[in-house]
XYZ file of C-alpha atoms in Angstrom:
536
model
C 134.940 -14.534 84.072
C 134.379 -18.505 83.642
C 137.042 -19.771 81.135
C 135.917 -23.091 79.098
C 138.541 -24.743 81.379
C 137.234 -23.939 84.511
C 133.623 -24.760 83.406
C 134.877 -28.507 82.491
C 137.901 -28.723 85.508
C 136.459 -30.313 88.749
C 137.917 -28.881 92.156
C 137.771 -29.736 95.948
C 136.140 -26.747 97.282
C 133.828 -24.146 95.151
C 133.291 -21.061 97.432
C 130.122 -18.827 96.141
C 130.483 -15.339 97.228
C 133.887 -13.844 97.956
C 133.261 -11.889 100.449
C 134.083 -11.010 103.908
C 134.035 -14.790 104.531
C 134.689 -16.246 100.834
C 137.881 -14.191 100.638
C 139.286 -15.903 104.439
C 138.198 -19.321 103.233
C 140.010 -19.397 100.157
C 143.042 -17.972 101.649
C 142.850 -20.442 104.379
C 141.608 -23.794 102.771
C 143.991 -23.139 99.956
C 147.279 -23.186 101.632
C 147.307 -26.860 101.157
C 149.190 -27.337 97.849
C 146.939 -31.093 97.542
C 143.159 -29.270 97.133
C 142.000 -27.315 94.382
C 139.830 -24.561 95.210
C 137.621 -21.966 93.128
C 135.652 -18.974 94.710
C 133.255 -17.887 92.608
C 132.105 -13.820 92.934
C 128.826 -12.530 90.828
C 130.471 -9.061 91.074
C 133.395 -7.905 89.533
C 137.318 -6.642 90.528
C 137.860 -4.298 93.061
C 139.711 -1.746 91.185
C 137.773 1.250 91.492
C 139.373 4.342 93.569
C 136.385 4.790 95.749
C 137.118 1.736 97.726
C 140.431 2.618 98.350
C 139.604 6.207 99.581
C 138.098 5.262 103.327
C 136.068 8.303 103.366
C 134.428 7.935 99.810
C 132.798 4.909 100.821
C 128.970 6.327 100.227
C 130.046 6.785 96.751
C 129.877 3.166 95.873
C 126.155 2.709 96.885
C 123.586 2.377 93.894
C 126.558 1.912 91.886
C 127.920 -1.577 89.834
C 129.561 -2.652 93.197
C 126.437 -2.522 95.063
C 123.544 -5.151 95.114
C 121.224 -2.287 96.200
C 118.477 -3.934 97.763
C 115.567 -2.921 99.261
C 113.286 -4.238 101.608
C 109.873 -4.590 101.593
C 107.676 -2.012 102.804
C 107.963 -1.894 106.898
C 104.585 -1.764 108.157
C 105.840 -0.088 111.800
C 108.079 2.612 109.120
C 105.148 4.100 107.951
C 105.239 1.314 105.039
C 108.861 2.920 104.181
C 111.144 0.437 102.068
C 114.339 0.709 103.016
C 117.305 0.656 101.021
C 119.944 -2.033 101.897
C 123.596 -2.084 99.985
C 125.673 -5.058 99.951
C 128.551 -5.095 98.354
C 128.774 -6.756 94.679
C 132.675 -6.793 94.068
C 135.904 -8.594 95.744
C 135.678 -8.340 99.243
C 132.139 -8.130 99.402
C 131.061 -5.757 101.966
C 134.370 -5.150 103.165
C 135.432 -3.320 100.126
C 131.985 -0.965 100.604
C 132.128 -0.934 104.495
C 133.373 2.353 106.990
C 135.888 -0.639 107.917
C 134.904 -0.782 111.898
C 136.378 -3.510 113.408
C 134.181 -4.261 116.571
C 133.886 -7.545 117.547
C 131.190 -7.358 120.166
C 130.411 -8.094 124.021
C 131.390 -11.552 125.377
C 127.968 -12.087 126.108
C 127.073 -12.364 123.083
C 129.364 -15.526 121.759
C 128.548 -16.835 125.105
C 125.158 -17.073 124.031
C 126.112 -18.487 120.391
C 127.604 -21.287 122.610
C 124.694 -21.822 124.484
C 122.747 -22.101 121.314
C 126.166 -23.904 119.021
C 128.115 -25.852 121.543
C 131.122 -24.083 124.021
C 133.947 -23.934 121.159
C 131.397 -20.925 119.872
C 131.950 -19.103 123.074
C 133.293 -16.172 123.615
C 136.855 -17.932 125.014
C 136.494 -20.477 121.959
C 135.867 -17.454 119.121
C 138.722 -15.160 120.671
C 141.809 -16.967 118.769
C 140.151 -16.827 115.608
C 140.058 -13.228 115.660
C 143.345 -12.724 116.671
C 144.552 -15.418 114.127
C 142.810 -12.799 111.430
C 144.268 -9.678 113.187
C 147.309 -7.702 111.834
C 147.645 -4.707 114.479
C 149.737 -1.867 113.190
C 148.935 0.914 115.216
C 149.808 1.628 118.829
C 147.302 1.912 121.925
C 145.642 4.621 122.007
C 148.333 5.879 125.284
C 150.862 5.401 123.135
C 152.724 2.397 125.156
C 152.677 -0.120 122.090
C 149.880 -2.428 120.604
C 146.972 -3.248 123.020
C 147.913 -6.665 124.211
C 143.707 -7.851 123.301
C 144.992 -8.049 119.638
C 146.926 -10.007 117.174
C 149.872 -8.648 114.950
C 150.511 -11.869 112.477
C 147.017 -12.020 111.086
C 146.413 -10.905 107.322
C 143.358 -7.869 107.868
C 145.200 -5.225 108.709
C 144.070 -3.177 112.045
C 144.656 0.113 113.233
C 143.576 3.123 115.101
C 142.197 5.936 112.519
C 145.057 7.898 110.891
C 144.210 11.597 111.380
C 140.708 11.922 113.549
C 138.560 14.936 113.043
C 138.599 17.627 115.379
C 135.218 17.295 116.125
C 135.792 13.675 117.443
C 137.716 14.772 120.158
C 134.798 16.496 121.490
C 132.781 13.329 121.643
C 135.643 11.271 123.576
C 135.295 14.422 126.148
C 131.434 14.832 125.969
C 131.725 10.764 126.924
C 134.297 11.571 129.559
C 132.384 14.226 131.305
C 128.743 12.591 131.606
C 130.354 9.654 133.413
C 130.915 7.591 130.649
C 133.774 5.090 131.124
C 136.586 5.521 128.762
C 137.871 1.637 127.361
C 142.053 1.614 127.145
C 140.797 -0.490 123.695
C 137.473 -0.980 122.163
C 137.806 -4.830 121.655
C 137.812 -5.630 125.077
C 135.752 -8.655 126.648
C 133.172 -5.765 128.033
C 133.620 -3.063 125.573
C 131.006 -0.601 128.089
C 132.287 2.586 127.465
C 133.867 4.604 125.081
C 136.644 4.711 122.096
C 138.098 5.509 119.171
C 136.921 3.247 116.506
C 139.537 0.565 115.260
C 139.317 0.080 111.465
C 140.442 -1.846 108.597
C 143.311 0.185 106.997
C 146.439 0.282 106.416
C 148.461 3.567 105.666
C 145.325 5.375 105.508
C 143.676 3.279 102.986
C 141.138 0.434 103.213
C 142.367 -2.823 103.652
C 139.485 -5.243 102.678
C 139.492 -9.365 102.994
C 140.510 -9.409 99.612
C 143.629 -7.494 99.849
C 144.349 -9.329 103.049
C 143.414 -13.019 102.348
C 142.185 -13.041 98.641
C 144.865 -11.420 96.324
C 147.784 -13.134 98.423
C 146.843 -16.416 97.966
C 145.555 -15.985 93.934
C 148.859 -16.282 92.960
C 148.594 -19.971 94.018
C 148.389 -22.238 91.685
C 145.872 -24.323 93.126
C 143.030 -21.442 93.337
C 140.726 -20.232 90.569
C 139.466 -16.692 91.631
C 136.147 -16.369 88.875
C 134.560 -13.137 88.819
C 131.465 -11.747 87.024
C 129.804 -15.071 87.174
C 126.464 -15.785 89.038
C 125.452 -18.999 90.683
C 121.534 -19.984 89.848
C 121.785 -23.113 91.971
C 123.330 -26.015 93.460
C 124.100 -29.262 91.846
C 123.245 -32.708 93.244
C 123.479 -36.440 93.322
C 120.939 -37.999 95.693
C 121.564 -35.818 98.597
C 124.847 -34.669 98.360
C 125.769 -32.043 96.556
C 128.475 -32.036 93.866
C 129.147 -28.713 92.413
C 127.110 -25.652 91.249
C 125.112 -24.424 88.427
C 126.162 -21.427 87.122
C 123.744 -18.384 85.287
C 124.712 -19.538 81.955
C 124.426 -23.176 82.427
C 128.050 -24.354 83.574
C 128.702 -26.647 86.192
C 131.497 -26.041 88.873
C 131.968 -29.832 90.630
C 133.177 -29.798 93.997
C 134.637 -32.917 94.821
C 134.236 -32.739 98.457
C 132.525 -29.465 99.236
C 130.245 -27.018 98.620
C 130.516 -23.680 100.455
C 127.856 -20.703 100.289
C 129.288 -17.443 101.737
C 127.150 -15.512 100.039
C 125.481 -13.862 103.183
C 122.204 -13.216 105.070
C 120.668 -12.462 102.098
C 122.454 -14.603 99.454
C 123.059 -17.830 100.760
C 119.571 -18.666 102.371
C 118.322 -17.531 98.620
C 120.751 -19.989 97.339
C 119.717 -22.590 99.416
C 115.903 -22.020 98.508
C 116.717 -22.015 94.857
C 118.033 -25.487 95.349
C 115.179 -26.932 97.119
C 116.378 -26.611 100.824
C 113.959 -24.844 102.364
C 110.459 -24.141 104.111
C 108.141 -26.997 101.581
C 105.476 -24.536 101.377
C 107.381 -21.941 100.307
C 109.261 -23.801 98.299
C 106.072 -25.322 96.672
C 104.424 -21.458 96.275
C 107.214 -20.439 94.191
C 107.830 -23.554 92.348
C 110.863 -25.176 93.043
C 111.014 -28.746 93.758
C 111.838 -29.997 97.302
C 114.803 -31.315 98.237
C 115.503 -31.062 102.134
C 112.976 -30.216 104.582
C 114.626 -27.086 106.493
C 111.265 -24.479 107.913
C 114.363 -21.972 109.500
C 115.921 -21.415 106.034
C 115.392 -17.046 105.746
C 113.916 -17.058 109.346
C 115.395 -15.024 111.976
C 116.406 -12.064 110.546
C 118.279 -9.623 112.597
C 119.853 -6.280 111.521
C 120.880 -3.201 113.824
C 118.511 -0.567 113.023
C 119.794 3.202 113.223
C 118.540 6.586 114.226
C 120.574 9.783 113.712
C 120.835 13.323 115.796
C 122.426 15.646 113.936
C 123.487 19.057 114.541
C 124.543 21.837 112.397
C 128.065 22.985 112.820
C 129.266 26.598 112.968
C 132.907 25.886 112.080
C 134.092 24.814 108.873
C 135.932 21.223 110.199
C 133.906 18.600 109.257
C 134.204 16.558 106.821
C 131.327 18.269 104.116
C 133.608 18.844 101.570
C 136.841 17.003 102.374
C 137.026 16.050 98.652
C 139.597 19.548 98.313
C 142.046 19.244 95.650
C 144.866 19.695 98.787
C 143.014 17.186 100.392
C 142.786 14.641 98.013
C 146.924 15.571 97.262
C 147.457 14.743 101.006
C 145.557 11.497 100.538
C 147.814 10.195 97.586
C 151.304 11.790 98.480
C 150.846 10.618 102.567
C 148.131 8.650 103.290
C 146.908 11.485 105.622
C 143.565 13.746 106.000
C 140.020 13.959 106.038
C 140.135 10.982 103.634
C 141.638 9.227 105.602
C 138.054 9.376 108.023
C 136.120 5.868 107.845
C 133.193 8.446 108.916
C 132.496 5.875 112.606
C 135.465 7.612 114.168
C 134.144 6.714 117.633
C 132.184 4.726 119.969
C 129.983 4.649 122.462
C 128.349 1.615 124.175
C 125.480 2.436 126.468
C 122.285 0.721 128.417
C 119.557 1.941 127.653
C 118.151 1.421 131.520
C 120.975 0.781 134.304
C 119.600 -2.553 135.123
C 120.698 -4.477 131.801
C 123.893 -6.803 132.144
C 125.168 -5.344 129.167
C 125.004 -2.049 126.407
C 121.948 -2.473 124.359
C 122.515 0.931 122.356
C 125.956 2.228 120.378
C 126.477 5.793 119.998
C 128.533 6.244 116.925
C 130.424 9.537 116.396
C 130.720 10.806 112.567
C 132.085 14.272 112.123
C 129.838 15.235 109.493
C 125.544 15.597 108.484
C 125.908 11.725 107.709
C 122.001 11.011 106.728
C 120.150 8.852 104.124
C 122.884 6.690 103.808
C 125.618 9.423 102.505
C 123.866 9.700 99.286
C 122.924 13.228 99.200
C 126.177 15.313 99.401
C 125.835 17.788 102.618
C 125.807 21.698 101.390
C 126.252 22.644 104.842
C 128.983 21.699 107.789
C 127.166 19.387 110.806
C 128.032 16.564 113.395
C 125.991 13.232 113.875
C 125.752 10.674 116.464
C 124.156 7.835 115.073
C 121.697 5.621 117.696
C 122.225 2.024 117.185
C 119.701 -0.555 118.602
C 122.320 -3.359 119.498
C 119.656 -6.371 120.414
C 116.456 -5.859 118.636
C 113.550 -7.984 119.756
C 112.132 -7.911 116.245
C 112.882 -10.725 113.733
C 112.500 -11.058 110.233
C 112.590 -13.311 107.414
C 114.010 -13.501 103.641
C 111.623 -15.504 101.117
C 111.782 -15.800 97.312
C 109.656 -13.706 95.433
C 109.939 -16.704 92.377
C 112.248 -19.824 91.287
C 114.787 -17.460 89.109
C 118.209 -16.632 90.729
C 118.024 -13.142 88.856
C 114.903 -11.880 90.895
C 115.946 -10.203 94.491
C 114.413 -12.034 96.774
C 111.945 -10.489 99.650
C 113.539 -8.801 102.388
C 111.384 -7.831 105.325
C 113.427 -7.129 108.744
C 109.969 -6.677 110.969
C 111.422 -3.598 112.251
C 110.143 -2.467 115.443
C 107.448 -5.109 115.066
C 108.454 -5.737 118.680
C 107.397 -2.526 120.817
C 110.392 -2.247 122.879
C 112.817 -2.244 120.250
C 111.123 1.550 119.781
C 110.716 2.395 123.666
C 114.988 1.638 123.661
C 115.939 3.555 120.523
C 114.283 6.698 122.254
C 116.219 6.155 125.247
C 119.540 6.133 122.846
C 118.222 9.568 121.340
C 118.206 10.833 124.539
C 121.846 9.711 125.337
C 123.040 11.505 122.528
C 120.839 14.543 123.261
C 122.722 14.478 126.363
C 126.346 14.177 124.821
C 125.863 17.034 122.132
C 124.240 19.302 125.353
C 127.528 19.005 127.177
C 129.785 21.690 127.223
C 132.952 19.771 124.766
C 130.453 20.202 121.691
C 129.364 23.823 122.324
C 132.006 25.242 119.764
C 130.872 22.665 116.950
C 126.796 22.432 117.425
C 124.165 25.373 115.922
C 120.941 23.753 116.270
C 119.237 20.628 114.708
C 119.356 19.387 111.154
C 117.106 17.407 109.324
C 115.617 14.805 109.678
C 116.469 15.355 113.613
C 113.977 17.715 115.131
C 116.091 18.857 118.111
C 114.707 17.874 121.518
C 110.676 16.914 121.699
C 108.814 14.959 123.560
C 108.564 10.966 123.799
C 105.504 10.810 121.031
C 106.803 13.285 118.763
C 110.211 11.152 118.725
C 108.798 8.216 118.063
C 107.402 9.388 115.315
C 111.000 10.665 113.725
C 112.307 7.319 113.966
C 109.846 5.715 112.123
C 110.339 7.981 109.719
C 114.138 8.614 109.300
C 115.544 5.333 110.757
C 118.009 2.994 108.017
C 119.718 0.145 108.441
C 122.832 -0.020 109.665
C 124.374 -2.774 107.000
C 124.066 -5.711 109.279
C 121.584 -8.904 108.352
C 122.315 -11.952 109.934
C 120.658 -15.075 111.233
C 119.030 -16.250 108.103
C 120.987 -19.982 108.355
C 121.460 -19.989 111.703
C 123.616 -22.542 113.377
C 122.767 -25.068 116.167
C 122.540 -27.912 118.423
C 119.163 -28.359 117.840
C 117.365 -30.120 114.878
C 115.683 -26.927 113.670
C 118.935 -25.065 113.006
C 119.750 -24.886 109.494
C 123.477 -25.584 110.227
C 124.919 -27.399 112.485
C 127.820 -26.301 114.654
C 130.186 -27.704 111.922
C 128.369 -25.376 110.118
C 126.880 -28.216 107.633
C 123.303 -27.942 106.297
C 121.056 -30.330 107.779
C 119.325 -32.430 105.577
C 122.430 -33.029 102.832
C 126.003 -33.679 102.077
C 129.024 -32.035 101.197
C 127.213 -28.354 102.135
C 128.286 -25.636 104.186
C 127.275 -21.765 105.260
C 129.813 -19.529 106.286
C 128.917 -16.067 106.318
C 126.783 -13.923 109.022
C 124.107 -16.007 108.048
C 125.111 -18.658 110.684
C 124.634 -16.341 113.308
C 122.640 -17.802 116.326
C 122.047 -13.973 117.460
C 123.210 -10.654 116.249
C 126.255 -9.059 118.184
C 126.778 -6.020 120.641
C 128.988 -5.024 117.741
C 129.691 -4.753 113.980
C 129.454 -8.091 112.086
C 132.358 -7.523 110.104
C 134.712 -9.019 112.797
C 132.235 -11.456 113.452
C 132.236 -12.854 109.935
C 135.799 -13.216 109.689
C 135.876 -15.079 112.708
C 133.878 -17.561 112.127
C 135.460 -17.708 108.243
C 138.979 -18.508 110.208
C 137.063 -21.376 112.305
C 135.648 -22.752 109.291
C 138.581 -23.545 107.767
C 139.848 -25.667 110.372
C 136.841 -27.457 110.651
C 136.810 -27.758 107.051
C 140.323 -29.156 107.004
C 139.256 -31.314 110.275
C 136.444 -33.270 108.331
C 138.780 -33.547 105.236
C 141.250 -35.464 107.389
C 138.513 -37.527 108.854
């Protein structure tokens, strides 16, 4: 909430969105006793038991702590809208997550310094994760902590807790069919397979804001506001001052600005302000301010398939909500519950030529379809197909000039043919894993939507009609050397002063990866840049 102090009380830094990012910024940018800094969070507290419970994840969707988008109707999806959570609560998405901690191929942040400038490389990006990285679990040999980590950082990291038996087959289903098996996901080349790192600690989720966020609130020099929207920004000439909130406040921000309010958020933010395509920005009304065309462009998102199989054996995790389970959970930190539902990983080409995995297998001992939503009835298994580097872009646009309205979110999926042509071959990867001989004790057949093996056409035609999102938008205020970029590699909006994006949104391309690391990442960097330009 936004006492009558805080709407009158100017600060150094406002923060919109306390998210993955918001949450490391305030942390970071607040340790110096001299600033003032408020982050500013439309959702509210993150004190419901569901995002403590790894496992009960799902449950938050279409809930309070949800944003529940949707996107518009996907013209190669058989005009399907798909439904897109983000989280709307303390720790954004990281509080609503399965807490996979997979930071990606090197490839891919050499390419963001190709695009950003070398400190954005993969040997510039690497002590920024490992500044966020608290390891507390051994390797997965047992011979201590793998050395590709750090163990001082405040987002706790560890290997899961009590895997499902299930996921044991996978690792050996992987082993057998020649797969090469990683010593530790988060390696430079992570081609291969793993258990899936993940944010917890004891057996229970450990989001940005318990890591970053609720340490540093007891400072006295950081507002945390909650339950309080941001219609737009404020300005003087071209620099911006502060923010307008929902009810009419203003938040002044003596020296910055910062929107980490993510791929969908923040570019809306910057529209509402007046930043922005001009005819856009003139079709829905708003007045001009800054001349940026890229502002929503390049939308990228990893789009998902799943093959699931029934299971004969009662050890999945379809009803792991027991009473004795949920005892274990609370007295130890230990069971089913425990499961972040990703429990492992594969990265795979999908054709032997490619420098690098294209497709991620992800293991999930359970029927883990339509997002989770729909309880299973019956025990199954799923690999879930992951197309790493889609071809297809899209874009996020206003649908009007009120911060209230969701804006329009249309990912082009599959708009590029061979996004579709590599998704099949990923089916077929995981057609080949479940055939081995590891999973013959735990598979009985297909289960919806999967239709068991067919041919090519037939295939084609499942994914356009089952595939969701796997939760990752970026790109939308991409960063850049070059004058179209709607940051720069400071991560300043072109155009203005005093403004900054930090969030996924910055991302010059999508990662080999989850963008949870990703985000945090380039959260730690833009503190010290921030700090940088203050001393400046």
């Amino acid at each position: 909430m936004l006492s009558s102090r805080q709407a009158t009380t100017g600060y150094d830094y406002v923060i919109v969105g306390a998210g993955s990012a918001g949450c490391v910024l305030a942390a970071r940018l607040s340790e110096d006793p001299t600033v003032r800094v408020a982050i500013v969070e439309s959702g509210g507290k993150d004190r419901k038991t569901e995002i403590r419970v790894p496992a009960a994840f799902p449950k938050l969707f279409k809930t309070p702590y949800d944003w529940d988008f949707s996107t518009a109707k996907q013209t190669e999806l058989g005009g399907r809208e798909l439904y897109w959570p983000r989280g709307h609560v303390l720790g954004g998405c990281s509080s609503v997550n399965a807490m996979m901690w997979v930071r990606g191929h090197r490839d891919d942040y050499d390419a963001w310094g190709e695009a950003a400038g070398p400190e954005w490389s993969h040997d510039g990006i690497v002590p920024y994760f490992r500044r966020a990285e608290g390891w507390t679990g051994a390797a997965p040999d047992g011979s201590g902590r793998p050395s590709v980590y750090g163990t001082e950082g405040p987002l706790s990291i560890a290997p899961p807790r009590d895997p499902n038996p299930t996921t044991a087959a996978f690792l050996e289903a992987c082993r057998s069919t020649g797969l090469t098996e990683l010593p530790e996901l988060n390696v430079p080349d992570p081609s291969g397979f793993s258990l899936t790192p993940v944010n917890q600690r004891a057996g229970r989720r450990w989001s940005t804001a318990d890591g970053y966020l609720k340490p540093a609130a007891r400072r006295p020099n950081l507002d945390v506001i909650t339950d309080v929207r941001v219609r737009r920004l404020a300005f003087e000439g071209t620099r911006v001052t502060g923010v307008v909130t929902a009810s009419g406040n203003v938040l002044r921000a003596r020296r910055e600005v910062i929107l980490s309010a993510g791929a969908i958020g923040s570019p809306q933010l910057l529209m509402l302000s007046g930043i922005g395509d001009p005819e856009h920005l003139r079709e829905t009304g708003v007045e001009l301010r800054a001349v940026s065309p890229d502002v929503g462009r390049h939308l990228q998102d990893h789009l998902s398939t799943a093959v699931t199989m029934r299971c004969p054996l009662p050890v999945t995790l379809t009803g792991a909500d027991t009473l004795r389970n949920v005892g274990r959970f609370l007295l130890s930190g230990r069971g089913p519950l425990t499961s972040n539902v990703g429990e492992a990983v594969a990265f795979v080409r999908s054709t032997p030529e490619l420098d690098a995995p294209d497709i991620e297998l992800i293991y999930a001992p359970g029927p883990f379809v339509q997002h989770g939503l729909t309880p299973p009835t019956e025990h199954g298994v799923t690999i879930g197909v992951i197309l790493l580097q889609p071809a297809s872009e899209g874009r996020i646009t206003l649908t009007d000039d009120q911060a209230t309205s969701a804006p329009r979110i249309d990912p082009g999926y599959l708009t590029d043919a061979s996004d579709l042509r590599r998704l099949t071959a990923g089916v077929r990867r995981a057609e080949a894993l479940f055939a081995d001989s590891a999973f013959a004790p735990y598979t009985a057949g297909p289960m919806a939507p999967y239709p068991g093996i067919v041919d090519d056409e037939a295939l084609a035609r499942t994914i356009r009609d089952s595939c969701e999102t796997l939760y990752h938008p970026v790109g939308t205020c991409r960063m850049g050397t070059d004058d179209g970029s709607v940051t720069d590699p400071r991560l300043r909006v072109r155009g203005v002063e005093g403004l900054r994006v930090v969030d996924a949104s910055v991302m010059p391309r999508i990662t080999r990866g989850h963008t949870q690391a990703p985000t945090v990442a380039i959260a730690e960097k833009a503190a010290e840049l921030i700090r940088e330009d203050a001393r400046v």
